Amino acid sequence: MPRTMWRCVLVLGWLAACAAARALPAAEGGELAAQLVRLLSEDSGERVAAIERLAASGEQRLIAFFEAYRQGAVAVHEDRPALVREAGSGRVQLLDPLSGQPLLAEPIASEGLRELPIGRRERLAANHALVRLRLADPDPKARLNAVSRAAEQAEPAARSALEALAQRDPEPRIRRMAAIGVAAIDLRDAEAAVRKAACQRLAELRAVGWRSALLELGQQDPDGAVREAARRARAEIEAWMQWTGIVQTLFSGLSAGSILIVMALGLSITFGLMGVINMAHGEMLMIGAYATLLTQWLFAAVFPAAMPWYFPCGIVAAFLSAALLGWLIELTLVRHLYGRPLETLLATWGVSYLLIQTIRVIFGDNQAVTAPDWLVGGWEPVPELVLPWNRLFIIGLTVAAVIAVWWLLARTRLGLLVRATTQSRRTAAALGVDTRRIDGATFALGSGLAGAAGAALTLIGGLKPDMGQEFIIDSFLVVAAGGVGNLAGVVLAGLGLGMANKLLEPLVHAVWAKVLVLAAIILFLQWRPSGLFPPRGRLADA
Amino acid sequence: MPRPRDLVLAEVLRQRSWAAGLRWFDYHAPALGALLLVFGVPGLFALGLLDQSDLARLGRYCCLAMVAIGLDLVWGYAGVLSLCQMMFFTLGGYACGMYLAMHGPLDGDGIPRALFVVSSDPEGMQLPWFWKPFADPWFAAAAVVLIPGLLALVFGWLAFRSRIRGVYFAIITQAATVALWLLFCRNDLQLCGTNGLTNFTRLLGFDLTATATKVGLYIVSAATLVLTAWAVLRLTATRFGRLLLAVRDNEARLRFLGYDPVAYKTAAFVIAAVIAGIAGALYTPQTGIITPANMTAIESILVVVWVAVGGRGTVTGAVVGALAINLLYAWLTTEVPRLWPFILGALFILVVLFAPGGLVGAWRAFVRRGERTA
């Protein structure tokens, strides 16, 4: 609690400082103007002092002035500096250095204009002033960019400004980057002790981008202690990178497995209930993805204001459209092939083929959904480890889907009827369960889940008419390994398959990873033919 | 009423009965079809009624029909749906293609051109060790049979032993063909990647571009098809064939009766794979190229369509279905190319829903109705 308060105070303080900086020209506009006039002085020391004073003001409007100043595009007008802008045919327009407004009604001839006295020292000072002004940008994004650039350039003149940011900036990422910048400047310090401390500081800050600088220092520094420190710092950073790399891989495996889990969950429900494989299940995912695309188009055309919220609506639309289609397929096709699983496989394959072709004719070959702004970027829990929001969102969606399905099957009346029909269709029918209706509802639910998976998939990949084909085999393998109609088994097998693929990929090529995973599953089925959690009792023989 | 065996054509003509004619035709149709394929088509070519591309196309379709026969044995008789028949076909094709490539133009240090041009490091490249024996036709011929056969043996035995069946087996086989397809697309397998094997010139000393060789290849393909169909039909009439039917109809009961279904299913799977491998080996010199595209998942599913449309569990149905759909495909893709996928998808659904017996089933129902009315 005190920490939060302290942060609030910090932010408020910063805002106040910014506001003060903005209010400056009104209150102390005279001061800025006076410093600008000092640039006309004949004394070089005077001019440099003026530049430093201007830079210290943090006034953002001076950035344009200094850009022009160091290029020599500033002239003397009425004993004050004025920006010069080309107006064509040898004429120029003179602008006020602060407001950017034209000083004269008409452009004047460029001949006869007196340039400001400027030398090498002033140019250098102006460069530093630009760095310092940019570091004072009130926009955090621009400030972060400026800080990274300053850290890369490692100009000793920016050190004090960076140090101030490292201690006082409200944004932690900017504070870290500024601290890295300070350490990077110190790496070139004349004092060996300072260089050594900078190496340790870079290691503490996990400054991944400074590994090559540290390598160089570790080989070439005249001081042995510094070389040792640089080497140790580099090793420390690399160990850190290895660690974050592993976490990143596990995380991608987790999110890849998540989509597979939602797909397999749907397949497991339909397969468990009716003993038929819906080969069009992959196309339900595709339909879900295209429903999301259509939702995005609809929002862009009709309610552009609600654009950030199209994605949740897209998920709902994906679920509903896939569920409706699944229900129709069950009604017109699967129902008539009951008890002939291989024929159902073939007929649904025909449906999948038709759906792919239809979508190809309508939408063409490649489409993409733009992820909503709030899912761009990532969460950086520790330095240099970015977990993308979209993948986090997918994992969250999967958790929600698993819980919802579990709740539906275990806690609702519909779930009870579904489980009863799965266990013994004839007994359930004899007890008055309308198994036909249950079949339809289950098929719709399973297809809807695939549709939701498709909506989630749009966040990490493009849309292709045959995008579902990649998933149907993998998700069936998940069902086969996890056990039919078994939630826990599907979740475990889905995670396992996703992880196995991602973990093997860096070691062997992705293709070999696929082959190895397939071989592993066949061998696994040798050991446990009915999956991870085999059914017991009479169900085992069904 | 005479049994069909006694029904000679003179008798039928004397009777002038529509039903008798139908029965005669029904009984002799396979033989007539075989005669047409093996002698009739080359005859039409000799008369100039078919051109060389038609002949080559029919030769290829005969090879594909052989794959369909293999699938009919495992699916139609043993009830095991395999979605990887074209994988075995392509393996056989590659074994033959490697022999042909070794006897085609060689680049560098005796390296077949197809392999040389996709090599990332042609300088000082050595011929991979597994290519060398394929220069020998006997070794290549053995590989055509043994590679698909052994793969089917190991895969089938492992799968059937752990009682993977029905849709599980179908999907596992599809996964296998996808995995192998991805593998063959890789260049570092040194099997020419996605480009596949090509640049074939001579087969056992015969020039592949000569018309005589082409006709000869056609006749060999058609004769092998007829032979395969006959052999599989005979096989299904034996005790082994009846056991396959028992596996299909009630595997659990068969097991309780003391039989081991694993052996029968594996045997049928291996036979089908070998047939597919031989078909691939005959196919390759006729197309002049074999690529991993021949074993994408959809290719194997198409084989299932042929058998389903022709009528499964009949052998003749597999041949009829394969030839009919491929001819339809050839015709439609030149006439209305965009419509073909829709027709194929619809055909799939309609046959499964409304004509489970396929074309042959429908024909038999027609003949039976003719007999009843007679």
PDB file of N, CA and C in Angstrom, chain A residues 218-273:
ATOM      1  N   GLY A 218      35.694  -7.272 -22.404  1.00  0.00           N
ATOM      2  CA  GLY A 218      36.336  -8.396 -21.731  1.00  0.00           C
ATOM      3  C   GLY A 218      37.631  -8.794 -22.410  1.00  0.00           C
ATOM      4  N   GLN A 219      37.788  -8.439 -23.690  1.00  0.00           N
ATOM      5  CA  GLN A 219      39.014  -8.815 -24.389  1.00  0.00           C
ATOM      6  C   GLN A 219      40.015  -7.682 -24.438  1.00  0.00           C
ATOM      7  N   GLN A 220      39.499  -6.439 -24.497  1.00  0.00           N
ATOM      8  CA  GLN A 220      40.403  -5.342 -24.838  1.00  0.00           C
ATOM      9  C   GLN A 220      40.675  -4.362 -23.713  1.00  0.00           C
ATOM     10  N   ASP A 221      39.930  -4.430 -22.623  1.00  0.00           N
ATOM     11  CA  ASP A 221      40.146  -3.415 -21.601  1.00  0.00           C
ATOM     12  C   ASP A 221      41.558  -3.542 -21.022  1.00  0.00           C
ATOM     13  N   PRO A 222      42.235  -2.383 -20.796  1.00  0.00           N
ATOM     14  CA  PRO A 222      43.592  -2.461 -20.244  1.00  0.00           C
ATOM     15  C   PRO A 222      43.611  -2.998 -18.810  1.00  0.00           C
ATOM     16  N   ASP A 223      42.499  -2.842 -18.096  1.00  0.00           N
ATOM     17  CA  ASP A 223      42.506  -3.242 -16.691  1.00  0.00           C
ATOM     18  C   ASP A 223      41.995  -4.689 -16.537  1.00  0.00           C
ATOM     19  N   GLY A 224      42.760  -5.502 -15.854  1.00  0.00           N
ATOM     20  CA  GLY A 224      42.400  -6.919 -15.705  1.00  0.00           C
ATOM     21  C   GLY A 224      41.106  -7.112 -14.947  1.00  0.00           C
ATOM     22  N   ALA A 225      40.882  -6.347 -13.900  1.00  0.00           N
ATOM     23  CA  ALA A 225      39.679  -6.493 -13.089  1.00  0.00           C
ATOM     24  C   ALA A 225      38.437  -6.172 -13.920  1.00  0.00           C
ATOM     25  N   VAL A 226      38.574  -5.145 -14.773  1.00  0.00           N
ATOM     26  CA  VAL A 226      37.434  -4.780 -15.625  1.00  0.00           C
ATOM     27  C   VAL A 226      37.143  -5.898 -16.626  1.00  0.00           C
ATOM     28  N   ARG A 227      38.230  -6.468 -17.207  1.00  0.00           N
ATOM     29  CA  ARG A 227      38.022  -7.560 -18.159  1.00  0.00           C
ATOM     30  C   ARG A 227      37.264  -8.709 -17.492  1.00  0.00           C
ATOM     31  N   GLU A 228      37.710  -9.039 -16.280  1.00  0.00           N
ATOM     32  CA  GLU A 228      37.069 -10.122 -15.534  1.00  0.00           C
ATOM     33  C   GLU A 228      35.595  -9.796 -15.275  1.00  0.00           C
ATOM     34  N   ALA A 229      35.353  -8.557 -14.852  1.00  0.00           N
ATOM     35  CA  ALA A 229      33.974  -8.152 -14.535  1.00  0.00           C
ATOM     36  C   ALA A 229      33.112  -8.207 -15.787  1.00  0.00           C
ATOM     37  N   ALA A 230      33.663  -7.771 -16.927  1.00  0.00           N
ATOM     38  CA  ALA A 230      32.891  -7.765 -18.174  1.00  0.00           C
ATOM     39  C   ALA A 230      32.543  -9.191 -18.580  1.00  0.00           C
ATOM     40  N   ARG A 231      33.550 -10.083 -18.437  1.00  0.00           N
ATOM     41  CA  ARG A 231      33.287 -11.473 -18.802  1.00  0.00           C
ATOM     42  C   ARG A 231      32.182 -12.068 -17.923  1.00  0.00           C
ATOM     43  N   ARG A 232      32.310 -11.774 -16.617  1.00  0.00           N
ATOM     44  CA  ARG A 232      31.331 -12.336 -15.706  1.00  0.00           C
ATOM     45  C   ARG A 232      29.932 -11.770 -16.012  1.00  0.00           C
ATOM     46  N   ALA A 233      29.871 -10.477 -16.291  1.00  0.00           N
ATOM     47  CA  ALA A 233      28.588  -9.838 -16.579  1.00  0.00           C
ATOM     48  C   ALA A 233      27.957 -10.477 -17.818  1.00  0.00           C
ATOM     49  N   ARG A 234      28.819 -10.732 -18.824  1.00  0.00           N
ATOM     50  CA  ARG A 234      28.282 -11.306 -20.057  1.00  0.00           C
ATOM     51  C   ARG A 234      27.738 -12.712 -19.788  1.00  0.00           C
ATOM     52  N   ALA A 235      28.488 -13.474 -19.039  1.00  0.00           N
ATOM     53  CA  ALA A 235      28.031 -14.836 -18.727  1.00  0.00           C
ATOM     54  C   ALA A 235      26.706 -14.779 -17.969  1.00  0.00           C
ATOM     55  N   GLU A 236      26.618 -13.830 -17.060  1.00  0.00           N
ATOM     56  CA  GLU A 236      25.395 -13.714 -16.263  1.00  0.00           C
ATOM     57  C   GLU A 236      24.196 -13.392 -17.162  1.00  0.00           C
ATOM     58  N   ILE A 237      24.418 -12.443 -18.102  1.00  0.00           N
ATOM     59  CA  ILE A 237      23.322 -12.056 -18.998  1.00  0.00           C
ATOM     60  C   ILE A 237      22.931 -13.245 -19.882  1.00  0.00           C
ATOM     61  N   GLU A 238      23.939 -14.009 -20.328  1.00  0.00           N
ATOM     62  CA  GLU A 238      23.591 -15.124 -21.209  1.00  0.00           C
ATOM     63  C   GLU A 238      22.848 -16.216 -20.475  1.00  0.00           C
ATOM     64  N   ALA A 239      23.224 -16.432 -19.234  1.00  0.00           N
ATOM     65  CA  ALA A 239      22.486 -17.414 -18.432  1.00  0.00           C
ATOM     66  C   ALA A 239      21.041 -16.962 -18.281  1.00  0.00           C
ATOM     67  N   TRP A 240      20.862 -15.686 -18.074  1.00  0.00           N
ATOM     68  CA  TRP A 240      19.523 -15.124 -17.948  1.00  0.00           C
ATOM     69  C   TRP A 240      18.727 -15.334 -19.228  1.00  0.00           C
ATOM     70  N   MET A 241      19.414 -15.081 -20.377  1.00  0.00           N
ATOM     71  CA  MET A 241      18.713 -15.238 -21.660  1.00  0.00           C
ATOM     72  C   MET A 241      18.276 -16.680 -21.868  1.00  0.00           C
ATOM     73  N   GLN A 242      19.155 -17.604 -21.458  1.00  0.00           N
ATOM     74  CA  GLN A 242      18.803 -19.008 -21.617  1.00  0.00           C
ATOM     75  C   GLN A 242      17.543 -19.321 -20.815  1.00  0.00           C
ATOM     76  N   TRP A 243      17.524 -18.803 -19.620  1.00  0.00           N
ATOM     77  CA  TRP A 243      16.389 -19.042 -18.746  1.00  0.00           C
ATOM     78  C   TRP A 243      15.103 -18.462 -19.332  1.00  0.00           C
ATOM     79  N   THR A 244      15.185 -17.186 -19.759  1.00  0.00           N
ATOM     80  CA  THR A 244      13.972 -16.588 -20.343  1.00  0.00           C
ATOM     81  C   THR A 244      13.589 -17.320 -21.617  1.00  0.00           C
ATOM     82  N   GLY A 245      14.586 -17.807 -22.365  1.00  0.00           N
ATOM     83  CA  GLY A 245      14.290 -18.553 -23.587  1.00  0.00           C
ATOM     84  C   GLY A 245      13.468 -19.797 -23.282  1.00  0.00           C
ATOM     85  N   ILE A 246      13.855 -20.502 -22.226  1.00  0.00           N
ATOM     86  CA  ILE A 246      13.115 -21.713 -21.855  1.00  0.00           C
ATOM     87  C   ILE A 246      11.681 -21.352 -21.475  1.00  0.00           C
ATOM     88  N   VAL A 247      11.552 -20.292 -20.668  1.00  0.00           N
ATOM     89  CA  VAL A 247      10.204 -19.883 -20.261  1.00  0.00           C
ATOM     90  C   VAL A 247       9.377 -19.512 -21.492  1.00  0.00           C
ATOM     91  N   GLN A 248      10.021 -18.803 -22.428  1.00  0.00           N
ATOM     92  CA  GLN A 248       9.316 -18.387 -23.645  1.00  0.00           C
ATOM     93  C   GLN A 248       8.841 -19.606 -24.443  1.00  0.00           C
ATOM     94  N   THR A 249       9.716 -20.599 -24.568  1.00  0.00           N
ATOM     95  CA  THR A 249       9.348 -21.812 -25.308  1.00  0.00           C
ATOM     96  C   THR A 249       8.185 -22.522 -24.622  1.00  0.00           C
ATOM     97  N   LEU A 250       8.303 -22.659 -23.305  1.00  0.00           N
ATOM     98  CA  LEU A 250       7.219 -23.315 -22.575  1.00  0.00           C
ATOM     99  C   LEU A 250       5.918 -22.553 -22.778  1.00  0.00           C
ATOM    100  N   PHE A 251       6.051 -21.236 -22.781  1.00  0.00           N
ATOM    101  CA  PHE A 251       4.856 -20.419 -22.932  1.00  0.00           C
ATOM    102  C   PHE A 251       4.240 -20.599 -24.320  1.00  0.00           C
ATOM    103  N   SER A 252       5.069 -20.623 -25.369  1.00  0.00           N
ATOM    104  CA  SER A 252       4.496 -20.857 -26.713  1.00  0.00           C
ATOM    105  C   SER A 252       3.865 -22.223 -26.778  1.00  0.00           C
ATOM    106  N   GLY A 253       4.520 -23.217 -26.154  1.00  0.00           N
ATOM    107  CA  GLY A 253       3.941 -24.555 -26.132  1.00  0.00           C
ATOM    108  C   GLY A 253       2.593 -24.543 -25.440  1.00  0.00           C
ATOM    109  N   LEU A 254       2.529 -23.794 -24.360  1.00  0.00           N
ATOM    110  CA  LEU A 254       1.286 -23.700 -23.595  1.00  0.00           C
ATOM    111  C   LEU A 254       0.181 -23.085 -24.444  1.00  0.00           C
ATOM    112  N   SER A 255       0.504 -22.018 -25.176  1.00  0.00           N
ATOM    113  CA  SER A 255      -0.559 -21.368 -25.949  1.00  0.00           C
ATOM    114  C   SER A 255      -0.918 -22.191 -27.178  1.00  0.00           C
ATOM    115  N   ALA A 256       0.095 -22.842 -27.809  1.00  0.00           N
ATOM    116  CA  ALA A 256      -0.225 -23.705 -28.956  1.00  0.00           C
ATOM    117  C   ALA A 256      -1.079 -24.871 -28.484  1.00  0.00           C
ATOM    118  N   GLY A 257      -0.706 -25.432 -27.325  1.00  0.00           N
ATOM    119  CA  GLY A 257      -1.488 -26.526 -26.774  1.00  0.00           C
ATOM    120  C   GLY A 257      -2.896 -26.086 -26.426  1.00  0.00           C
ATOM    121  N   SER A 258      -3.057 -24.812 -26.044  1.00  0.00           N
ATOM    122  CA  SER A 258      -4.372 -24.326 -25.633  1.00  0.00           C
ATOM    123  C   SER A 258      -5.392 -24.430 -26.755  1.00  0.00           C
ATOM    124  N   ILE A 259      -4.973 -23.964 -27.943  1.00  0.00           N
ATOM    125  CA  ILE A 259      -5.904 -24.021 -29.077  1.00  0.00           C
ATOM    126  C   ILE A 259      -6.258 -25.472 -29.379  1.00  0.00           C
ATOM    127  N   LEU A 260      -5.230 -26.313 -29.286  1.00  0.00           N
ATOM    128  CA  LEU A 260      -5.442 -27.728 -29.527  1.00  0.00           C
ATOM    129  C   LEU A 260      -6.425 -28.304 -28.506  1.00  0.00           C
ATOM    130  N   ILE A 261      -6.309 -27.840 -27.267  1.00  0.00           N
ATOM    131  CA  ILE A 261      -7.205 -28.354 -26.228  1.00  0.00           C
ATOM    132  C   ILE A 261      -8.647 -28.007 -26.556  1.00  0.00           C
ATOM    133  N   VAL A 262      -8.897 -26.750 -26.947  1.00  0.00           N
ATOM    134  CA  VAL A 262     -10.282 -26.357 -27.240  1.00  0.00           C
ATOM    135  C   VAL A 262     -10.816 -27.163 -28.416  1.00  0.00           C
ATOM    136  N   MET A 263      -9.958 -27.328 -29.468  1.00  0.00           N
ATOM    137  CA  MET A 263     -10.370 -28.121 -30.625  1.00  0.00           C
ATOM    138  C   MET A 263     -10.695 -29.549 -30.199  1.00  0.00           C
ATOM    139  N   ALA A 264      -9.741 -30.156 -29.451  1.00  0.00           N
ATOM    140  CA  ALA A 264      -9.877 -31.556 -29.078  1.00  0.00           C
ATOM    141  C   ALA A 264     -11.047 -31.748 -28.130  1.00  0.00           C
ATOM    142  N   LEU A 265     -11.303 -30.733 -27.316  1.00  0.00           N
ATOM    143  CA  LEU A 265     -12.438 -30.807 -26.399  1.00  0.00           C
ATOM    144  C   LEU A 265     -13.732 -31.006 -27.191  1.00  0.00           C
ATOM    145  N   GLY A 266     -13.887 -30.200 -28.242  1.00  0.00           N
ATOM    146  CA  GLY A 266     -15.068 -30.317 -29.085  1.00  0.00           C
ATOM    147  C   GLY A 266     -15.141 -31.674 -29.752  1.00  0.00           C
ATOM    148  N   LEU A 267     -13.997 -32.109 -30.288  1.00  0.00           N
ATOM    149  CA  LEU A 267     -13.958 -33.389 -30.983  1.00  0.00           C
ATOM    150  C   LEU A 267     -14.253 -34.531 -30.010  1.00  0.00           C
ATOM    151  N   SER A 268     -13.695 -34.402 -28.815  1.00  0.00           N
ATOM    152  CA  SER A 268     -13.873 -35.443 -27.810  1.00  0.00           C
ATOM    153  C   SER A 268     -15.344 -35.579 -27.427  1.00  0.00           C
ATOM    154  N   ILE A 269     -16.035 -34.455 -27.363  1.00  0.00           N
ATOM    155  CA  ILE A 269     -17.444 -34.504 -26.993  1.00  0.00           C
ATOM    156  C   ILE A 269     -18.261 -35.200 -28.076  1.00  0.00           C
ATOM    157  N   THR A 270     -18.048 -34.778 -29.342  1.00  0.00           N
ATOM    158  CA  THR A 270     -18.851 -35.389 -30.408  1.00  0.00           C
ATOM    159  C   THR A 270     -18.441 -36.842 -30.615  1.00  0.00           C
ATOM    160  N   PHE A 271     -17.139 -37.087 -30.558  1.00  0.00           N
ATOM    161  CA  PHE A 271     -16.672 -38.449 -30.776  1.00  0.00           C
ATOM    162  C   PHE A 271     -17.103 -39.358 -29.624  1.00  0.00           C
ATOM    163  N   GLY A 272     -16.987 -38.822 -28.407  1.00  0.00           N
ATOM    164  CA  GLY A 272     -17.362 -39.622 -27.255  1.00  0.00           C
ATOM    165  C   GLY A 272     -18.837 -39.963 -27.273  1.00  0.00           C
ATOM    166  N   LEU A 273     -19.651 -39.017 -27.713  1.00  0.00           N
ATOM    167  CA  LEU A 273     -21.093 -39.247 -27.677  1.00  0.00           C
ATOM    168  C   LEU A 273     -21.538 -40.193 -28.764  1.00  0.00           C
TER     169      LEU A 273
END
